[in-house]
Tab-separated table of C-alpha atoms and ligand atoms in Angstrom:
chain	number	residue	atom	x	y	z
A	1	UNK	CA	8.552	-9.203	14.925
A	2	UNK	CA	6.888	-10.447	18.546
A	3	UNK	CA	3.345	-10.157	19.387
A	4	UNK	CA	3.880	-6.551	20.004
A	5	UNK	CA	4.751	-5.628	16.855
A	6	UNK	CA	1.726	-6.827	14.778
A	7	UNK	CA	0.083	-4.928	12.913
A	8	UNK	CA	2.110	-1.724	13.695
A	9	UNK	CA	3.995	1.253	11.998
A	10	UNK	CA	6.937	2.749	14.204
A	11	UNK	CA	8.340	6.326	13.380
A	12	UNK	CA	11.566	7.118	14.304
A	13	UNK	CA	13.643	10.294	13.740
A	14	UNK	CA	17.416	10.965	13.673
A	15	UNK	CA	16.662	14.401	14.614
A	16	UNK	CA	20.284	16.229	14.356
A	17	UNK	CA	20.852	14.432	10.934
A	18	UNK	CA	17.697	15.237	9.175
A	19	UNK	CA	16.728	11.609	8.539
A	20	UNK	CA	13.233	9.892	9.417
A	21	UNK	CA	12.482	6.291	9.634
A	22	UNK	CA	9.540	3.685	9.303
A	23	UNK	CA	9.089	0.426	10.243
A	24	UNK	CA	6.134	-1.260	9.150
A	25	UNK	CA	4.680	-5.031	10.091
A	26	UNK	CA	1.685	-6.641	8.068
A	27	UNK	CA	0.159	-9.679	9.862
A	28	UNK	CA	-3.646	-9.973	10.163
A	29	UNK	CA	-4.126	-7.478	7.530
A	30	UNK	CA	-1.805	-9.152	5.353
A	31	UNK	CA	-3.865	-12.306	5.718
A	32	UNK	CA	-7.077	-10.261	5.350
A	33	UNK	CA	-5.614	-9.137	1.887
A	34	UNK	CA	-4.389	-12.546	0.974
A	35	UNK	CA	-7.596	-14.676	2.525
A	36	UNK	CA	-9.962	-13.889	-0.699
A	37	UNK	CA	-7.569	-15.120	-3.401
A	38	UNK	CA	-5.448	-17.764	-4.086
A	39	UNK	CA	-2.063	-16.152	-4.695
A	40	UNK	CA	1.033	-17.637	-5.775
A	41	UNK	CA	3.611	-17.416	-3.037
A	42	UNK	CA	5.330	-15.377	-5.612
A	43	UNK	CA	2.460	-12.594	-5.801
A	44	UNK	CA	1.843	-13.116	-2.830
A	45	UNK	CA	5.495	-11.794	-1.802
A	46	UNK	CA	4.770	-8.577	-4.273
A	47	UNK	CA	1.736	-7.934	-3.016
A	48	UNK	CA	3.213	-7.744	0.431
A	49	UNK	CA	5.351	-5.803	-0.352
A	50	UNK	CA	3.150	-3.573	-1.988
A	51	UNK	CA	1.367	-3.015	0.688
A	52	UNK	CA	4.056	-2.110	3.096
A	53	UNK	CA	5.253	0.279	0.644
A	54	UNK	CA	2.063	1.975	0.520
A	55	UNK	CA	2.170	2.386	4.592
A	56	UNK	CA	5.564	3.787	4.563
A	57	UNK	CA	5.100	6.384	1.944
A	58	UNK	CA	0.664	7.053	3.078
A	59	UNK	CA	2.844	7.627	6.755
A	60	UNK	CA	5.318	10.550	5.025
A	61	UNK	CA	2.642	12.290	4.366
A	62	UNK	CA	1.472	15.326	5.786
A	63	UNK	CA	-2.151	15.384	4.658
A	64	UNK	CA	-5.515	13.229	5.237
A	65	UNK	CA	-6.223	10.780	2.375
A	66	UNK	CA	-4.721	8.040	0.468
A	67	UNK	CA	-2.117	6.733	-1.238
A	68	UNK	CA	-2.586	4.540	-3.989
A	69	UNK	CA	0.691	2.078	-5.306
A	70	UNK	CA	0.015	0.884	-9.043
A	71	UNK	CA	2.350	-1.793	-10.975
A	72	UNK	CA	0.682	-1.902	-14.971
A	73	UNK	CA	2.362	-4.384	-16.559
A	74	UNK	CA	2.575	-7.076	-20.178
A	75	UNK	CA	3.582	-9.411	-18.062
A	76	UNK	CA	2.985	-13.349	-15.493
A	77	UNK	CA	2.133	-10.161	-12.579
A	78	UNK	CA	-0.457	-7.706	-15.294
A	79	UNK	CA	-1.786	-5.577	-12.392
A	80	UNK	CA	-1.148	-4.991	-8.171
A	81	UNK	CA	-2.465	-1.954	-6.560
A	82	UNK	CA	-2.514	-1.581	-2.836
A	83	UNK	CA	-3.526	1.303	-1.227
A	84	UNK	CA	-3.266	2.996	2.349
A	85	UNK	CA	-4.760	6.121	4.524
A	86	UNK	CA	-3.457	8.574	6.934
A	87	UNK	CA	-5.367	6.154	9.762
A	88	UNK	CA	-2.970	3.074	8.482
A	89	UNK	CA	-5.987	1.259	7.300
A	90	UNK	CA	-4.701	-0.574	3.571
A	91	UNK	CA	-6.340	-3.167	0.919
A	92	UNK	CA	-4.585	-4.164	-2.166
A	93	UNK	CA	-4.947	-6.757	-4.587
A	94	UNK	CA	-2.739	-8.371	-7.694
A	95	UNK	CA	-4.054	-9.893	-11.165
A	96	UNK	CA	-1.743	-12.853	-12.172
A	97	UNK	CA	-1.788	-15.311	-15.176
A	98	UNK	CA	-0.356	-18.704	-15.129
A	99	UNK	CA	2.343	-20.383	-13.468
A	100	UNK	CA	5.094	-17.756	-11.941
A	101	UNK	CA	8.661	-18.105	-11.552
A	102	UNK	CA	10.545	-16.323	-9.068
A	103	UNK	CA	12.458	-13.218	-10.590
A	104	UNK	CA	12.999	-9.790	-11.078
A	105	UNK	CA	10.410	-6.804	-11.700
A	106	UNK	CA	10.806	-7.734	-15.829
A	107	UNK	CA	10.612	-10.997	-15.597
A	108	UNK	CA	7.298	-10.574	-13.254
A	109	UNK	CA	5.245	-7.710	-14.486
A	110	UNK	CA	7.342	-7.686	-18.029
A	111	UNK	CA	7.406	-4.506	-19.433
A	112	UNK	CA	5.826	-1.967	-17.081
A	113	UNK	CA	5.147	1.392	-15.252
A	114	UNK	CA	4.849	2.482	-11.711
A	115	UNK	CA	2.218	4.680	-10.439
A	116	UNK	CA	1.859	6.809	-7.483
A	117	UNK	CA	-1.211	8.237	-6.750
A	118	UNK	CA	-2.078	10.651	-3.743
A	119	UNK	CA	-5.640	11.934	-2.866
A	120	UNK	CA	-5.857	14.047	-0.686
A	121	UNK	CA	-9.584	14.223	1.241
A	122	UNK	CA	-9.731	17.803	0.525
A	123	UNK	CA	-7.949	18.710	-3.111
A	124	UNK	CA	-6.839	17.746	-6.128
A	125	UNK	CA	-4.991	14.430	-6.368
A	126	UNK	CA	-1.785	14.129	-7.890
A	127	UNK	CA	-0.563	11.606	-10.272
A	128	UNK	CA	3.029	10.498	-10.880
A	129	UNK	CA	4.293	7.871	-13.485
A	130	UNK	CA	7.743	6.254	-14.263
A	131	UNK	CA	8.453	3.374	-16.349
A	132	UNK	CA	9.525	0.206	-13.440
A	133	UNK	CA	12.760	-0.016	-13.424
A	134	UNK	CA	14.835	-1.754	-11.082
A	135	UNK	CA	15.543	-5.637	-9.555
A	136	UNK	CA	12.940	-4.998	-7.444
A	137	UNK	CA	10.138	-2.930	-5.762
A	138	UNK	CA	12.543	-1.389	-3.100
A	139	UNK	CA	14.674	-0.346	-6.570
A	140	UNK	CA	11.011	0.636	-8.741
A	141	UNK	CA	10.126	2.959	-5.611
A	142	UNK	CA	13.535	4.550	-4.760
A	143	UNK	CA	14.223	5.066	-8.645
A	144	UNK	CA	11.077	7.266	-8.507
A	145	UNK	CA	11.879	8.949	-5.755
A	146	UNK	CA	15.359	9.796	-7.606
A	147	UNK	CA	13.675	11.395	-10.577
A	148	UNK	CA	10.134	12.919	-8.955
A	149	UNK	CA	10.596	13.883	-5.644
A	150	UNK	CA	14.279	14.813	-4.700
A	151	UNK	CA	14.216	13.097	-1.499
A	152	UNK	CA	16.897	10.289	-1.024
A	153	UNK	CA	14.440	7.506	-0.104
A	154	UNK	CA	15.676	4.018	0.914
A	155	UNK	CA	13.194	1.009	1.326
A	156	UNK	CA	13.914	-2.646	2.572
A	157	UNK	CA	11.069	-5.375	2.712
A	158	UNK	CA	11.166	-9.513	3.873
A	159	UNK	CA	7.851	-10.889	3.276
A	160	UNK	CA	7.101	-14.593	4.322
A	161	UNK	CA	3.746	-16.974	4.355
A	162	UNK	CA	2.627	-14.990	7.565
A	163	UNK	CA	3.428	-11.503	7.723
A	164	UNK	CA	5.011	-8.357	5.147
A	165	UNK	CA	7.346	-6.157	6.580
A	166	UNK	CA	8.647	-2.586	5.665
A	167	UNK	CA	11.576	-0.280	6.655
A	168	UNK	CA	12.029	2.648	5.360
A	169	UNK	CA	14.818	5.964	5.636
A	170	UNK	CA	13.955	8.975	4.321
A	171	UNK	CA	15.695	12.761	4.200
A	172	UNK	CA	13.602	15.305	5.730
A	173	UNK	CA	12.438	17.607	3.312
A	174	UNK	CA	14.225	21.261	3.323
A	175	UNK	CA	16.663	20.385	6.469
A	176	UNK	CA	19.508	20.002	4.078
A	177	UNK	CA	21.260	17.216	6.281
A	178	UNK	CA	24.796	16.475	5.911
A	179	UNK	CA	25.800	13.788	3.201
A	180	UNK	CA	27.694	11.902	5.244
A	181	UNK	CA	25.460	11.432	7.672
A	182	UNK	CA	22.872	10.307	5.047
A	183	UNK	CA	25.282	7.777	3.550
A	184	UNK	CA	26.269	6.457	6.986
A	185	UNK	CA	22.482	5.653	8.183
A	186	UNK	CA	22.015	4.354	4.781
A	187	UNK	CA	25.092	2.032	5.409
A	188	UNK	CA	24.085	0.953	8.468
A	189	UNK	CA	20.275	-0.091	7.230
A	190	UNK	CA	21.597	-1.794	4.250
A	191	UNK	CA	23.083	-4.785	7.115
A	192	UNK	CA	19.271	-5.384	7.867
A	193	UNK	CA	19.036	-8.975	6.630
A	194	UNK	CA	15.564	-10.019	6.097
A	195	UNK	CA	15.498	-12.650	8.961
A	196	UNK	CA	15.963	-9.876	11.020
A	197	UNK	CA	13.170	-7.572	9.947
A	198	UNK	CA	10.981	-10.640	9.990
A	199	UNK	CA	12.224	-11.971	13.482
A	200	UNK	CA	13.206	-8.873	15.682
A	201	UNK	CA	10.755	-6.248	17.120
A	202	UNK	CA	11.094	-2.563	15.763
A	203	UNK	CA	12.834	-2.025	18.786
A	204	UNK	CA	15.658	-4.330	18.769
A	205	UNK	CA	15.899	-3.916	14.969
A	206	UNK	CA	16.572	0.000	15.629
A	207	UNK	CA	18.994	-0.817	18.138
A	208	UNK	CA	20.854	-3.301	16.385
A	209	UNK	CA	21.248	-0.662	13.173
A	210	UNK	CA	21.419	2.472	15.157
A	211	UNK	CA	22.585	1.700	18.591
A	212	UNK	CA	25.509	4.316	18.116
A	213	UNK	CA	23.746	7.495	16.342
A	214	UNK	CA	20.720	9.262	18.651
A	215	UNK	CA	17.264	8.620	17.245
A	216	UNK	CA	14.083	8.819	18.617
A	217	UNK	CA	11.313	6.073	18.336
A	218	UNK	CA	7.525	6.981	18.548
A	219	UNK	CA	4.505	5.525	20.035
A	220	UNK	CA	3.354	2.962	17.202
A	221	UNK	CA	0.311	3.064	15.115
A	222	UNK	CA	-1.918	0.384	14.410
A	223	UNK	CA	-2.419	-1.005	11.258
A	224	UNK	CA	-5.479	-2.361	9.859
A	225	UNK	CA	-7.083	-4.058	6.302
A	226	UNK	CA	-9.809	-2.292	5.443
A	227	UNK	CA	-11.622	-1.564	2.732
A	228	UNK	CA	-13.666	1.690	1.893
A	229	UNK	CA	-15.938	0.112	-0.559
A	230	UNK	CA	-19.739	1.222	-0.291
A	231	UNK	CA	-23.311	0.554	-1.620
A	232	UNK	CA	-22.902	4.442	-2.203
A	233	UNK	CA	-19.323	4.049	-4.246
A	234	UNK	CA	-21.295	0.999	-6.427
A	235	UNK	CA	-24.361	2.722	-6.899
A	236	UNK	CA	-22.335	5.684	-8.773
A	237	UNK	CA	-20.545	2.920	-10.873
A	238	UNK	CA	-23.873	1.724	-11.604
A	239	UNK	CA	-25.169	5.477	-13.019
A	240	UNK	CA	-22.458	5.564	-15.457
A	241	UNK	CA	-23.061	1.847	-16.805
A	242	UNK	CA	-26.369	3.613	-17.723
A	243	UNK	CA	-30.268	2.637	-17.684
A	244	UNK	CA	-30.283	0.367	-20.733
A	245	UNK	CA	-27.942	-2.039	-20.225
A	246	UNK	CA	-28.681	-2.759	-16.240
A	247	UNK	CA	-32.316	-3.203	-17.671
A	248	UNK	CA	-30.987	-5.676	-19.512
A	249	UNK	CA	-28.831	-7.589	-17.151
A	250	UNK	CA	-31.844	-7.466	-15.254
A	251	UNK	CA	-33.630	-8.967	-17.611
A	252	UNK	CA	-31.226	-11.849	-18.165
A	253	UNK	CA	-30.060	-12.303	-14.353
A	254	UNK	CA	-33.321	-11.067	-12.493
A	255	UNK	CA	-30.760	-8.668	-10.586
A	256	UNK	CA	-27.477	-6.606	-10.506
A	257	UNK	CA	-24.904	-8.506	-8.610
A	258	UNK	CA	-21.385	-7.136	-7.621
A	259	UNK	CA	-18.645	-7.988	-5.584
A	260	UNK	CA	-15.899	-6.198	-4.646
A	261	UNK	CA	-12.534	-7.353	-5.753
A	262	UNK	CA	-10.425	-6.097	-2.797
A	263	UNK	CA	-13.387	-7.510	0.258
A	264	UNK	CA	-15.510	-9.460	-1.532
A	265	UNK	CA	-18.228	-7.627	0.050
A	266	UNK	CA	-21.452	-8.187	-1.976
A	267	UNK	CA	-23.506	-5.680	-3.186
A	268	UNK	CA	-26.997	-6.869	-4.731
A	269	UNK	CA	-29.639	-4.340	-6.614
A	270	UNK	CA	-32.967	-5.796	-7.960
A	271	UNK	CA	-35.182	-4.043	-10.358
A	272	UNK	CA	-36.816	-2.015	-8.033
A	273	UNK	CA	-33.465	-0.948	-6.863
A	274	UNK	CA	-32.270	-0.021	-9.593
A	275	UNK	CA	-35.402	1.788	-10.760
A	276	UNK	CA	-35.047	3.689	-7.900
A	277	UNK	CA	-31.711	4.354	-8.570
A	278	UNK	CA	-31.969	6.094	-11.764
A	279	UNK	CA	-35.401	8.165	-10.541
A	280	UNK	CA	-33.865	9.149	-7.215
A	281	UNK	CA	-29.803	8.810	-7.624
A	282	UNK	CA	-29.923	6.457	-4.875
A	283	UNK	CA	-31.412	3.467	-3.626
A	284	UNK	CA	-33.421	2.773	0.107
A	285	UNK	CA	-30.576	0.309	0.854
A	286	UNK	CA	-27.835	3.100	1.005
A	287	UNK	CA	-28.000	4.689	4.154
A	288	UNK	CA	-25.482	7.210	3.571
A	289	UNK	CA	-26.438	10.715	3.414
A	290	UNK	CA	-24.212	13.643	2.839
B	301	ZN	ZN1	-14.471	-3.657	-0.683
């Protein structure tokens, strides 16, 4: 996509046919993801797509929190996660062993399950799990959609060394759109090559699919990495390791060190922290306060 485009999620609506749209670029956020680990281009590719999926599906929904994407799996890939809110902010990260070949979902996470988690700010969260099935995560996702959600759900991704990006066609729920219109959006997406989703703005790639159908493109929305790790978040991790054994990490170490796997951001408690912690349920360094 050009400059424009970076960092951006595009809505777009086929209003008479019932059918929404997404169109999702990573660029600086997919390097803030990538910048803390050393990836193989091969996980590096899942993960970015991982985290455009997240984007596109956080985007279809129509309440505040998150959406968390979760591959589990026995095999090269063991773990990715990536994770977006309703303000387009997403982190993510993959655990990898060894050398990886290029392949399909079995031959990179082995034998494995997808998980879609939503959290809502205010509610219960909501859990859904399918085994991964599929060539790839476009397949995984839309497979899942098939079997949990009863909306026909299409997703297309082309992921290179700078940037991830996402399209994505969706029914709207309860409009009960036409099936032929459906199939011939669907058609007409399908032609996307991946050149062109990495190369063309959201624009010119919604003219060049849809010039002849009426759809309507939105103002975009600006996507950013960010991670909602806190001293507060660590501190509640550190109640349920327990007194006795931080006393005697301290012991050994002379303090409580952390880092957080998706920023890196450092989070360091020394005894009188952690004293405090466990007499108070907090520390002086967290300046949160609900
Ligand atoms: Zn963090």
């Amino acid at each position: 996509m050009s400059d424009q485009n970076k960092d951006q999620l595009f809505r777009f609506l086929f209003k008479e046919l019932g059918v929404r749209g997404e169109i999702v670029s990573l660029d600086a956020s997919f390097q803030d993801a990538l910048t803390l680990h050393h990836y193989p281009t091969v996980v590096a590719e899942q993960l970015g797509q991982a985290l455009a999926a997240s984007l596109l599906l956080s985007a279809t929904l129509k309440f505040d929190g998150s959406l968390i994407l979760q591959i589990q799996g026995d095999g090269p890939i063991s773990m990715l996660v990536a994770q977006s809110s309703e303000l387009q902010t997403v982190r993510g990260l993959a655990h990898w062993d060894g050398d990886i070949e290029a392949g399909n979902l079995a031959t990179l996470f082995g034998n494995g399950r997808l998980v879609l988690t939503l959290k809502p700010t205010k509610g219960k969260a909501y859990q859904g799990i399918v085994s991964l099935e599929g060539e790839s995560l476009s397949e995984a996702l839309e497979s899942y959609f098939t079997q949990s959600e009863q909306l026909k759900t299409r997703l297309w991704f082309a992921v290179n060394n700078d940037k991830a990006v996402g399209l994505l066609l969706q029914e709207l729920p309860a409009h009960g759109g036409e099936q032929a219109d459906w199939e011939r959006v669907e058609m007409l997406a399908n032609t996307i090559t991946n050149n062109e989703l990495l190369g063309l703005t959201a624009e010119d790639i919604i003219h060049r699919l849809f010039h002849e159908e009426s759809v309507t493109l939105y103002e975009p929305q600006t996507v950013q990495f960010k991670c909602d790790c806190s001293r507060e978040k660590v501190e509640a991790g550190l109640l349920t390791v327990g007194h006795a054994e931080l006393v005697s990490l301290l012991e050994e170490k002379g303090a409580v060190d952390t880092n957080c796997d998706f920023c890196n951001q450092h989070y360091h408690f020394d005894a009188v922290d952690i004293e405090q912690l466990f007499t108070t349920g907090k520390t002086s360094g967290s300046a949160v306060h609900h």
